[in-house]
Amino acid sequence: MHVPEAAVHVAFLTSAGMGHLNPCLRLASVFLRHGCKVTLIIPKPTVTLAESNLISRLCSSFPHQVTQIDFNITPLDPTTVNTANDPFFLQYETIRRSVHLLSPILSSLSTSLSAIIVDVFLISPILPIVEKMFCPSYIHFTSSARMLSFLAYVSVLADSDPAAQPHPSTFVGDAIHIPGITLPIPRSSVPPPFLLEGVNSFQRMIMEDGRNLKKHDGVFINSFEELEGDAIAALNEGKVVRGLPPVYGIGPLMTCEFENVDEGEKGCMSWIVEWLNERAEGSVVYVSLGNRTETRREQIKDMALGLIECGYSFLWVVKLTRVDREEKEDLEDVLGSELMSKVREKGVVVKEFVEQTKILGHPAVGGFVTHGGWNSVTESIREGVNILIWPQGADQKFNAEVVRMSRVGIWAEEWSWGTQKVVEGKDIAKRIKEMMCNEPLRVKAGEMKEAARKACGIGGSCELIIKRLIKEWKRNA
Ligand code: UDP
Ligand code: UDP
């Protein structure tokens, strides 16, 4: 595409993990489709191969419109920070502590910026940088509007507590009633690290970020009217917290052409698609817990038994490590040869990174057992696939409630957090059957798919918002 000299120029600052990168690059593509110039500031080195592959694909698809800038972060000694042994949390912390290195990068850009869009994990650390810039700053929020309302509201709740420095474990109480938000948030749905005794970095981050959200010019969120209209309106009307910047529901973000993997690099996807092609419409259960949640070893056997017992064909992605580069073990060694052969009689099990949106978009797939990562939820909704949510941690119970309220899926609430207990195979089979043969769910999922397509199609809410912003930025240039 020819980019006019005076094109709007948007910079994106990403963080880590496909759950952040996928929606960020999809949002960048929306701006690209509207003729904008995009600069991607990428913290390097990335944690996973999946991330670096995706970035390369976007840059080579838009060679004249996208500039990639490496943001070389200063490595931290993992023993000096409390990041729960998680390489993604270590990366977030490393990026946060390297943010001061961004000023020279930003001032060396050849054309001035119309706007900068920053990953949610940088809400507070980026402020000293953006305050010195002459363009508006926006947050790219990677979860649901329900989660955003929690982030915005908990600091207000803390401030209303008479104790000098109330701890989340006290001010959360049995449930949080967020003004304007349907259904209270039970204590059991709050991300577990938030309630831990003592003070940890996650608590500090949530409290600080909730207060600092107001200092940015807007928030982009991958949600839309039919899915979370009430929550988006409550946030925008000042019901949740007064003084928040506009919250732009630009979802559900579309999968883009640049995400397509080249023929020679498809790996397991080639035969997965062939296998799906041979299955009847809506007959396959797809199981995946996201890009960074390893399947717990103690749950693997029952998961296999549940899938075998449920009576449907299945495609099961088992992640043995959090980071793809470290994946070395053989699935058969983990499952055992007997169970592995039983699994293979009924379905397919892989440990590779798959093209999830391709799988969800395949007509054979009728149900998705997911951890409830917000991208997985919205990708499934876009394809009208029934959902069974099994939250494993973080914001996933908030997302599960959104799915349940919108009646496009079920939440196995009795399983609690996936990390708390081993769920038996027979219970897994029962819940899968309930999801797969659930006609009301299928009807509702079909309606939501239509609404989703309208929202992100020509003349839909996403396009209206983006056009309005581009106009505003041009006017203020
Ligand atoms: N994903 C994928 N293939 C995989 C695993 C994950 O394409 O094998 C993608 C998925 O489509 C989604 C993202 O990675 O866009 C995961 O984000 P989500 O918010 O669902 O969960 P997270 O992994 O961040 O917990
Ligand atoms: N978290 C943390 N430290 C960080 C960032 C996140 O402990 O620096 C944890 C915390 O457990 C929280 C979860 O991360 O519950 C939410 O972030 P996550 O990266 O899982 O979000 P997602 O990738 O799913 O958007």
Coordinates of C-alpha atoms and ligand atoms in Angstrom, one line a residue:
M1 CA 0.0 0.0 0.0
H2 CA 1.2 3.5 -0.8
V3 CA 1.7 5.5 2.4
P4 CA 1.1 9.2 2.0
E5 CA 3.8 11.5 3.5
A6 CA 1.4 12.9 6.1
A7 CA 0.0 9.5 7.1
V8 CA -1.0 9.0 10.7
H9 CA 1.9 7.3 12.5
V10 CA 1.1 4.9 15.4
A11 CA 3.7 3.3 17.6
F12 CA 3.0 0.1 19.5
L13 CA 5.0 -1.0 22.5
T14 CA 4.5 -4.7 23.1
S15 CA 5.3 -6.9 26.1
A16 CA 5.5 -10.7 26.1
G17 CA 3.6 -13.9 25.2
M18 CA 1.2 -14.6 22.3
G19 CA -1.7 -13.6 24.5
H20 CA -0.4 -10.0 24.3
L21 CA 1.3 -10.1 20.9
N22 CA -1.5 -11.6 18.8
P23 CA -4.1 -9.0 19.7
C24 CA -1.5 -6.2 19.5
L25 CA -0.5 -7.1 16.0
R26 CA -4.1 -7.5 15.0
L27 CA -4.9 -4.0 16.3
A28 CA -1.8 -2.7 14.4
S29 CA -3.2 -4.4 11.3
V30 CA -6.5 -2.5 11.7
F31 CA -4.5 0.8 11.6
L32 CA -2.5 -0.5 8.6
R33 CA -5.7 -1.3 6.7
H34 CA -6.7 2.4 7.3
G35 CA -3.5 3.6 5.7
C36 CA -1.5 4.4 8.8
K37 CA 2.2 4.0 9.2
V38 CA 3.1 1.7 12.1
T39 CA 6.2 1.5 14.3
L40 CA 6.5 -1.7 16.4
I41 CA 8.8 -1.4 19.4
I42 CA 9.7 -4.9 20.3
P43 CA 11.4 -5.8 23.6
K44 CA 14.3 -8.1 22.6
P45 CA 15.0 -11.0 23.0
T46 CA 11.5 -12.3 22.9
V47 CA 10.6 -15.2 25.2
T48 CA 9.2 -17.6 22.6
L49 CA 9.8 -18.6 19.0
A50 CA 6.1 -18.2 18.3
E51 CA 6.5 -14.5 19.1
S52 CA 9.5 -13.8 16.9
N53 CA 8.0 -15.8 14.0
L54 CA 4.8 -13.7 14.2
I55 CA 6.6 -10.4 14.3
S56 CA 8.7 -11.3 11.2
R57 CA 5.5 -12.3 9.3
L58 CA 3.8 -9.0 10.0
C59 CA 6.9 -7.0 9.0
S60 CA 7.4 -8.8 5.8
S61 CA 3.7 -8.5 4.9
F62 CA 3.8 -4.7 5.2
P63 CA 7.4 -3.8 4.2
H64 CA 6.5 -0.1 3.4
Q65 CA 4.1 0.5 6.2
V66 CA 5.7 -1.2 9.2
T67 CA 9.0 -0.3 10.9
Q68 CA 10.3 -2.6 13.5
I69 CA 12.6 -1.2 16.2
D70 CA 14.4 -3.6 18.6
F71 CA 14.2 -2.5 22.2
N72 CA 17.1 -4.2 23.7
I73 CA 16.2 -4.8 27.3
T74 CA 18.7 -5.1 30.1
P75 CA 18.6 -8.7 31.4
L76 CA 17.8 -9.1 35.1
D77 CA 19.3 -11.7 37.4
P78 CA 16.2 -13.9 38.1
T79 CA 17.4 -14.6 41.6
T80 CA 17.0 -10.9 42.5
V81 CA 13.4 -10.5 41.5
N82 CA 10.3 -12.4 42.6
T83 CA 8.7 -13.5 39.4
A84 CA 7.5 -16.9 40.6
N85 CA 9.9 -18.7 38.3
D86 CA 7.8 -17.7 35.3
P87 CA 9.8 -16.6 32.2
F88 CA 6.9 -14.3 31.1
F89 CA 6.7 -12.5 34.5
L90 CA 10.5 -12.1 34.4
Q91 CA 10.2 -10.6 30.9
Y92 CA 7.5 -8.2 32.1
E93 CA 9.6 -7.1 35.0
T94 CA 12.7 -6.7 32.8
I95 CA 10.8 -4.6 30.3
R96 CA 9.4 -2.4 33.1
R97 CA 12.9 -1.8 34.5
S98 CA 14.3 -1.0 31.0
V99 CA 11.6 1.5 30.1
H100 CA 14.0 4.5 30.6
L101 CA 16.0 3.3 27.6
L102 CA 13.0 4.1 25.4
S103 CA 13.4 7.9 25.3
P104 CA 16.3 8.0 22.8
I105 CA 14.5 5.4 20.7
L106 CA 11.3 7.4 20.5
S107 CA 13.1 10.7 19.9
S108 CA 15.1 9.2 17.0
L109 CA 11.9 8.3 15.0
S110 CA 12.1 9.8 11.5
T111 CA 8.5 10.9 11.5
S112 CA 6.6 12.2 14.5
L113 CA 4.1 10.0 16.2
S114 CA 0.3 10.6 16.1
A115 CA -0.2 8.2 19.0
I116 CA 1.5 5.5 21.1
I117 CA -0.3 2.3 22.1
V118 CA 1.3 0.6 25.1
D119 CA 0.8 -2.9 26.5
V120 CA -1.3 -3.2 29.7
F121 CA 1.8 -4.3 31.7
L122 CA 3.4 -0.9 31.2
I123 CA 0.5 1.4 32.3
S124 CA 2.6 2.9 35.1
P125 CA 6.2 2.6 34.1
I126 CA 5.7 4.3 30.7
L127 CA 4.2 7.4 32.3
P128 CA 7.4 9.4 32.8
I129 CA 8.2 8.7 29.1
V130 CA 4.9 9.6 27.5
E131 CA 4.4 12.6 29.7
K132 CA 7.4 14.2 27.9
M133 CA 6.0 13.2 24.4
F134 CA 3.8 15.4 22.3
C135 CA 1.3 12.6 21.3
P136 CA -1.5 10.9 23.1
S137 CA -0.9 7.6 24.8
Y138 CA -3.3 4.7 24.9
I139 CA -3.3 1.4 26.7
H140 CA -3.8 -1.9 24.9
F141 CA -5.8 -3.9 27.5
T142 CA -5.6 -7.6 26.7
S143 CA -8.5 -8.9 28.8
S144 CA -12.2 -8.4 29.2
A145 CA -14.1 -5.2 30.2
R146 CA -15.1 -7.1 33.4
M147 CA -11.4 -7.4 34.2
L148 CA -10.7 -3.8 33.3
S149 CA -13.5 -2.7 35.7
F150 CA -11.8 -4.7 38.5
L151 CA -8.4 -3.1 37.7
A152 CA -10.0 0.4 37.7
Y153 CA -12.1 -0.2 40.8
V154 CA -9.9 -2.0 43.4
S155 CA -7.8 1.0 44.2
V156 CA -10.9 3.1 44.9
L157 CA -12.2 0.3 47.1
A158 CA -8.8 0.2 49.0
D159 CA -8.9 4.0 49.5
S160 CA -12.4 3.7 51.0
D161 CA -11.2 1.3 53.7
P162 CA -10.6 3.1 57.0
A163 CA -7.4 1.0 57.7
A164 CA -4.3 3.1 56.9
Q165 CA -2.9 0.6 54.4
P166 CA -5.6 -2.0 53.8
H167 CA -4.5 -5.3 52.3
P168 CA -6.4 -6.8 49.4
S169 CA -7.2 -9.9 51.6
T170 CA -9.2 -7.6 53.9
F171 CA -10.8 -5.0 51.5
V172 CA -11.9 -7.6 48.9
G173 CA -14.2 -9.2 51.5
D174 CA -16.5 -12.0 50.3
A175 CA -17.2 -10.3 47.0
I176 CA -16.6 -7.1 45.2
H177 CA -19.6 -5.1 44.0
I178 CA -18.4 -2.9 41.2
P179 CA -20.8 -0.1 40.5
G180 CA -22.4 -0.5 37.1
I181 CA -21.1 -4.1 36.6
T182 CA -23.6 -7.0 36.5
L183 CA -23.0 -9.6 39.2
P184 CA -20.5 -9.1 42.0
I185 CA -17.1 -10.6 41.8
P186 CA -16.7 -13.3 44.3
R187 CA -13.5 -13.6 46.3
S188 CA -12.9 -17.0 44.7
S189 CA -12.7 -15.3 41.2
V190 CA -10.0 -12.8 42.1
P191 CA -6.6 -13.7 40.7
P192 CA -5.0 -15.7 43.5
P193 CA -1.7 -13.6 43.8
F194 CA -3.8 -10.6 44.6
L195 CA -5.0 -12.1 47.8
L196 CA -1.7 -13.5 49.1
E197 CA -0.6 -12.4 52.5
G198 CA 2.3 -9.8 52.5
V199 CA 2.8 -7.5 49.6
N200 CA 3.8 -8.8 46.2
S201 CA 4.6 -7.2 42.9
F202 CA 1.3 -8.2 41.3
Q203 CA -0.7 -6.5 44.1
R204 CA 1.4 -3.4 43.8
M205 CA 1.1 -3.4 40.0
I206 CA -2.7 -3.7 40.1
M207 CA -3.2 -0.9 42.7
E208 CA -0.7 1.5 41.0
D209 CA -2.0 0.8 37.5
G210 CA -5.6 1.2 38.5
R211 CA -4.8 4.7 39.7
N212 CA -2.6 5.6 36.7
L213 CA -5.1 4.5 34.1
K214 CA -6.6 8.0 34.2
K215 CA -3.3 9.5 33.1
H216 CA -3.5 8.0 29.6
D217 CA -5.8 9.2 26.8
G218 CA -7.7 6.0 26.2
V219 CA -7.9 2.2 26.5
F220 CA -8.3 -0.2 23.6
I221 CA -10.1 -3.4 24.5
N222 CA -10.8 -6.5 22.5
S223 CA -14.5 -6.6 23.3
F224 CA -17.8 -5.4 21.7
E225 CA -21.3 -4.2 22.4
E226 CA -23.2 -7.6 22.2
L227 CA -20.7 -9.3 24.4
E228 CA -19.9 -6.7 27.1
G229 CA -21.9 -3.6 26.1
D230 CA -23.0 -3.0 29.7
A231 CA -19.5 -3.2 31.2
I232 CA -18.0 -1.0 28.4
A233 CA -20.8 1.6 28.9
A234 CA -20.4 1.5 32.7
L235 CA -16.7 2.2 32.3
N236 CA -17.3 5.0 29.8
E237 CA -20.1 6.6 31.8
G238 CA -18.0 7.0 34.9
K239 CA -20.1 4.5 36.8
V240 CA -17.2 2.2 37.7
V241 CA -14.7 5.0 38.5
R242 CA -15.0 8.7 37.7
G243 CA -12.5 10.2 35.3
L244 CA -11.4 7.2 33.3
P245 CA -10.3 7.9 29.7
P246 CA -12.5 6.6 26.9
V247 CA -12.6 2.8 26.6
Y248 CA -12.7 1.7 23.0
G249 CA -14.4 -1.6 22.3
I250 CA -12.7 -2.5 19.0
G251 CA -13.2 -6.2 19.2
P252 CA -13.4 -8.9 18.3
L253 CA -10.1 -8.4 16.6
M254 CA -9.9 -10.2 13.3
T255 CA -7.3 -12.9 12.5
C256 CA -5.2 -11.4 9.7
E257 CA -3.6 -12.7 6.6
F258 CA 0.0 -12.2 7.9
E259 CA -0.7 -14.8 10.6
N260 CA -0.8 -17.5 7.9
V261 CA 2.2 -19.8 8.2
D262 CA 4.1 -20.6 5.0
E263 CA 3.4 -24.0 3.5
G264 CA 6.9 -25.3 4.3
E265 CA 6.7 -24.2 7.9
K266 CA 3.3 -25.6 8.7
G267 CA 4.5 -28.6 10.7
C268 CA 1.7 -30.5 12.4
M269 CA -0.9 -28.1 11.0
S270 CA -0.8 -29.7 7.6
W271 CA -2.0 -33.1 8.9
I272 CA -4.3 -31.6 11.6
V273 CA -6.2 -29.8 8.8
E274 CA -6.4 -33.1 6.8
W275 CA -7.6 -34.9 9.8
L276 CA -10.2 -32.3 10.5
N277 CA -11.4 -32.4 6.9
E278 CA -12.4 -36.0 7.4
R279 CA -14.5 -35.3 10.5
A280 CA -18.2 -34.5 10.4
E281 CA -19.4 -30.9 11.0
G282 CA -19.3 -29.8 14.7
S283 CA -18.1 -33.2 15.9
V284 CA -14.6 -32.4 17.2
V285 CA -13.7 -31.1 20.7
Y286 CA -10.6 -28.8 20.6
V287 CA -8.7 -28.7 23.9
S288 CA -6.0 -26.1 24.7
L289 CA -5.0 -24.1 27.7
G290 CA -3.3 -21.2 25.9
N291 CA 0.3 -20.4 24.9
R292 CA 1.9 -20.4 28.3
T293 CA 0.1 -22.7 30.6
E294 CA 1.7 -26.1 30.8
T295 CA -0.7 -28.9 31.3
R296 CA -0.2 -30.1 34.8
R297 CA 1.4 -33.6 34.9
E298 CA -1.0 -34.8 37.6
Q299 CA -4.0 -33.8 35.4
I300 CA -2.9 -35.3 32.1
K301 CA -4.1 -38.9 32.8
D302 CA -7.6 -37.8 33.8
M303 CA -7.8 -35.4 30.9
A304 CA -7.0 -38.3 28.5
L305 CA -9.5 -40.5 30.2
G306 CA -12.2 -37.8 30.0
L307 CA -11.6 -37.2 26.4
I308 CA -11.7 -40.9 25.6
E309 CA -14.9 -41.3 27.6
C310 CA -16.7 -38.2 26.2
G311 CA -17.5 -40.0 22.9
Y312 CA -16.4 -37.2 20.6
S313 CA -13.3 -37.0 18.4
F314 CA -10.8 -34.5 19.9
L315 CA -7.8 -32.5 19.1
W316 CA -5.8 -32.0 22.3
V317 CA -2.9 -29.6 22.6
V318 CA -0.7 -30.6 25.6
K319 CA 2.0 -28.1 26.6
L320 CA 4.8 -29.7 28.5
T321 CA 6.7 -26.5 29.2
R322 CA 5.7 -22.9 29.4
V323 CA 8.2 -21.8 26.8
D324 CA 8.2 -23.5 23.3
R325 CA 12.0 -23.3 22.9
E326 CA 12.4 -25.6 25.9
E327 CA 9.9 -28.3 24.7
K328 CA 12.1 -31.4 24.5
E329 CA 10.2 -34.3 26.1
D330 CA 8.2 -36.8 24.1
L331 CA 4.4 -36.9 24.7
E332 CA 4.5 -40.7 24.8
D333 CA 6.9 -40.6 27.7
V334 CA 4.5 -38.4 29.6
L335 CA 1.3 -40.2 28.8
G336 CA 2.7 -43.8 28.7
S337 CA 2.4 -45.9 25.6
E338 CA -0.8 -47.7 26.6
L339 CA -2.8 -44.5 27.3
M340 CA -1.2 -42.8 24.2
S341 CA -2.4 -45.5 21.9
K342 CA -6.0 -45.4 23.4
V343 CA -5.9 -41.6 22.9
R344 CA -4.9 -42.0 19.3
E345 CA -7.8 -44.3 18.6
K346 CA -10.2 -41.5 19.4
G347 CA -8.4 -38.3 18.6
V348 CA -5.2 -36.4 18.1
V349 CA -2.8 -35.1 20.6
V350 CA 0.1 -32.7 19.9
K351 CA 2.5 -30.6 21.9
E352 CA 3.4 -28.1 19.1
F353 CA 2.1 -24.6 18.8
V354 CA -0.9 -24.8 16.5
E355 CA -2.7 -22.2 14.4
Q356 CA -5.6 -21.9 16.8
T357 CA -7.8 -19.6 14.8
K358 CA -7.6 -22.0 11.8
I359 CA -8.7 -24.8 14.1
L360 CA -11.6 -22.8 15.6
G361 CA -12.7 -21.8 12.1
H362 CA -12.8 -25.3 10.8
P363 CA -16.4 -26.6 10.4
A364 CA -15.5 -29.9 12.1
V365 CA -14.8 -28.2 15.4
G366 CA -17.9 -28.0 17.6
G367 CA -16.5 -27.3 21.0
F368 CA -13.5 -25.7 22.8
V369 CA -12.2 -26.7 26.2
T370 CA -10.2 -23.6 27.1
H371 CA -8.6 -22.0 30.2
G372 CA -10.4 -18.8 29.4
G373 CA -7.6 -16.6 28.1
W374 CA -9.4 -13.6 26.7
N375 CA -8.0 -14.2 23.2
S376 CA -9.1 -17.8 23.1
V377 CA -12.6 -16.7 24.3
T378 CA -12.9 -14.0 21.6
E379 CA -11.5 -16.2 18.9
S380 CA -14.0 -18.9 19.7
I381 CA -16.8 -16.4 19.8
R382 CA -15.9 -15.1 16.4
E383 CA -16.2 -18.6 15.0
G384 CA -19.4 -19.5 16.9
V385 CA -17.8 -22.5 18.7
N386 CA -19.4 -23.6 22.0
I387 CA -17.1 -23.0 25.0
L388 CA -16.3 -25.0 28.1
I389 CA -14.1 -22.9 30.4
W390 CA -11.7 -24.3 33.0
P391 CA -9.9 -21.4 34.5
Q392 CA -6.3 -22.0 35.4
G393 CA -5.4 -18.6 37.0
A394 CA -5.0 -14.9 36.4
D395 CA -8.1 -13.1 34.9
Q396 CA -9.7 -16.3 33.6
K397 CA -12.6 -16.5 36.1
F398 CA -13.7 -13.0 35.1
N399 CA -13.7 -14.1 31.5
A400 CA -15.6 -17.3 32.4
E401 CA -18.3 -15.2 33.9
V402 CA -18.6 -13.1 30.7
V403 CA -18.9 -16.3 28.7
R404 CA -21.5 -17.7 31.1
M405 CA -23.6 -14.5 31.2
S406 CA -23.6 -14.2 27.4
R407 CA -24.7 -17.9 27.2
V408 CA -22.1 -18.9 24.5
G409 CA -20.5 -21.4 26.8
I410 CA -20.4 -23.0 30.2
W411 CA -18.0 -22.6 33.1
A412 CA -17.0 -25.6 35.1
E413 CA -17.0 -23.6 38.2
E414 CA -16.9 -26.6 40.5
W415 CA -13.4 -27.4 39.2
S416 CA -12.2 -24.1 40.7
W417 CA -8.7 -23.1 39.5
G418 CA -7.1 -25.8 37.4
T419 CA -4.1 -25.7 39.7
Q420 CA -6.1 -26.6 42.8
K421 CA -7.2 -30.2 42.4
V422 CA -7.2 -33.1 39.9
V423 CA -10.5 -33.3 38.1
E424 CA -11.6 -36.8 37.4
G425 CA -11.9 -38.1 33.9
K426 CA -15.6 -38.9 34.3
D427 CA -16.4 -35.4 35.3
I428 CA -14.5 -34.0 32.4
A429 CA -16.4 -36.3 30.0
K430 CA -19.7 -35.2 31.5
R431 CA -19.0 -31.5 31.1
I432 CA -17.7 -32.0 27.5
K433 CA -20.9 -33.8 26.6
E434 CA -23.0 -31.1 28.2
M435 CA -21.1 -28.5 26.0
M436 CA -21.2 -30.5 22.8
C437 CA -24.9 -31.4 22.7
N438 CA -26.2 -28.1 24.0
E439 CA -28.5 -26.7 21.4
P440 CA -29.4 -23.4 23.2
L441 CA -25.6 -22.8 23.5
R442 CA -25.1 -23.4 19.8
V443 CA -27.9 -21.1 18.8
K444 CA -26.6 -18.3 21.0
A445 CA -23.0 -18.9 19.8
G446 CA -24.3 -18.6 16.2
E447 CA -26.0 -15.3 17.0
M448 CA -22.9 -14.0 18.8
K449 CA -20.8 -15.0 15.8
E450 CA -23.0 -12.8 13.6
A451 CA -22.8 -9.9 16.0
A452 CA -19.0 -10.3 16.2
R453 CA -18.7 -10.3 12.4
K454 CA -20.8 -7.1 12.2
A455 CA -18.7 -5.4 14.9
C456 CA -15.4 -6.0 13.1
G457 CA -16.7 -5.8 9.5
I458 CA -17.1 -2.9 7.1
G459 CA -19.0 -0.1 8.8
G460 CA -18.9 -1.9 12.2
S461 CA -18.0 -0.5 15.6
C462 CA -14.3 -1.2 15.2
E463 CA -14.0 0.7 11.9
L464 CA -16.1 3.7 13.3
I465 CA -13.9 4.0 16.3
I466 CA -10.6 3.8 14.3
K467 CA -11.8 6.3 11.7
R468 CA -12.9 8.7 14.4
L469 CA -9.5 8.5 16.2
I470 CA -7.5 8.9 13.0
K471 CA -9.5 12.0 12.2
E472 CA -8.9 13.4 15.7
W473 CA -5.2 12.7 15.5
K474 CA -5.0 14.4 12.1
R475 CA -6.8 17.4 13.4
N476 CA -4.4 17.7 16.4
A477 CA -1.3 17.2 14.3
Ligands
UDP1 N1 -2.3 -19.8 20.5 C1 -2.1 -20.4 19.3 N2 -1.7 -21.7 19.3 C2 -1.4 -22.4 20.4 C3 -1.6 -21.7 21.7 C4 -2.1 -20.4 21.6 O1 -2.3 -19.8 18.2 O2 -1.0 -23.5 20.3 C5 -2.8 -18.4 20.5 C6 -4.3 -18.2 20.7 O3 -4.9 -18.3 19.4 C7 -4.4 -16.9 21.4 C8 -3.1 -16.8 22.2 O4 -2.2 -17.7 21.6 O5 -4.4 -15.8 20.4 C9 -3.2 -17.1 23.6 O6 -3.9 -16.1 24.3 P1 -5.0 -16.3 25.4 O7 -5.4 -15.0 25.9 O8 -6.0 -17.2 24.9 O9 -4.2 -17.1 26.6 P2 -2.8 -17.0 27.2 O10 -1.9 -18.0 26.4 O11 -2.3 -15.6 27.2 O12 -3.0 -17.5 28.6
UDP2 N1 1.6 -11.6 37.1 C1 2.5 -11.6 38.1 N2 3.6 -10.7 37.9 C2 3.6 -9.9 36.8 C3 2.6 -10.0 35.8 C4 1.6 -10.9 36.0 O1 2.5 -12.2 39.1 O2 4.6 -9.1 36.6 C5 0.5 -12.7 37.2 C6 -0.5 -12.8 38.2 O3 -0.5 -14.1 38.6 C7 -1.8 -12.5 37.4 C8 -1.5 -12.8 36.0 O4 -0.1 -12.6 36.0 O5 -2.8 -13.3 38.0 C9 -2.1 -12.0 34.9 O6 -1.2 -11.9 33.9 P1 -1.1 -12.9 32.7 O7 0.3 -12.6 32.2 O8 -1.4 -14.3 33.0 O9 -2.1 -12.3 31.7 P2 -2.4 -12.8 30.3 O10 -1.1 -13.1 29.7 O11 -3.3 -14.0 30.5 O12 -3.1 -11.6 29.7

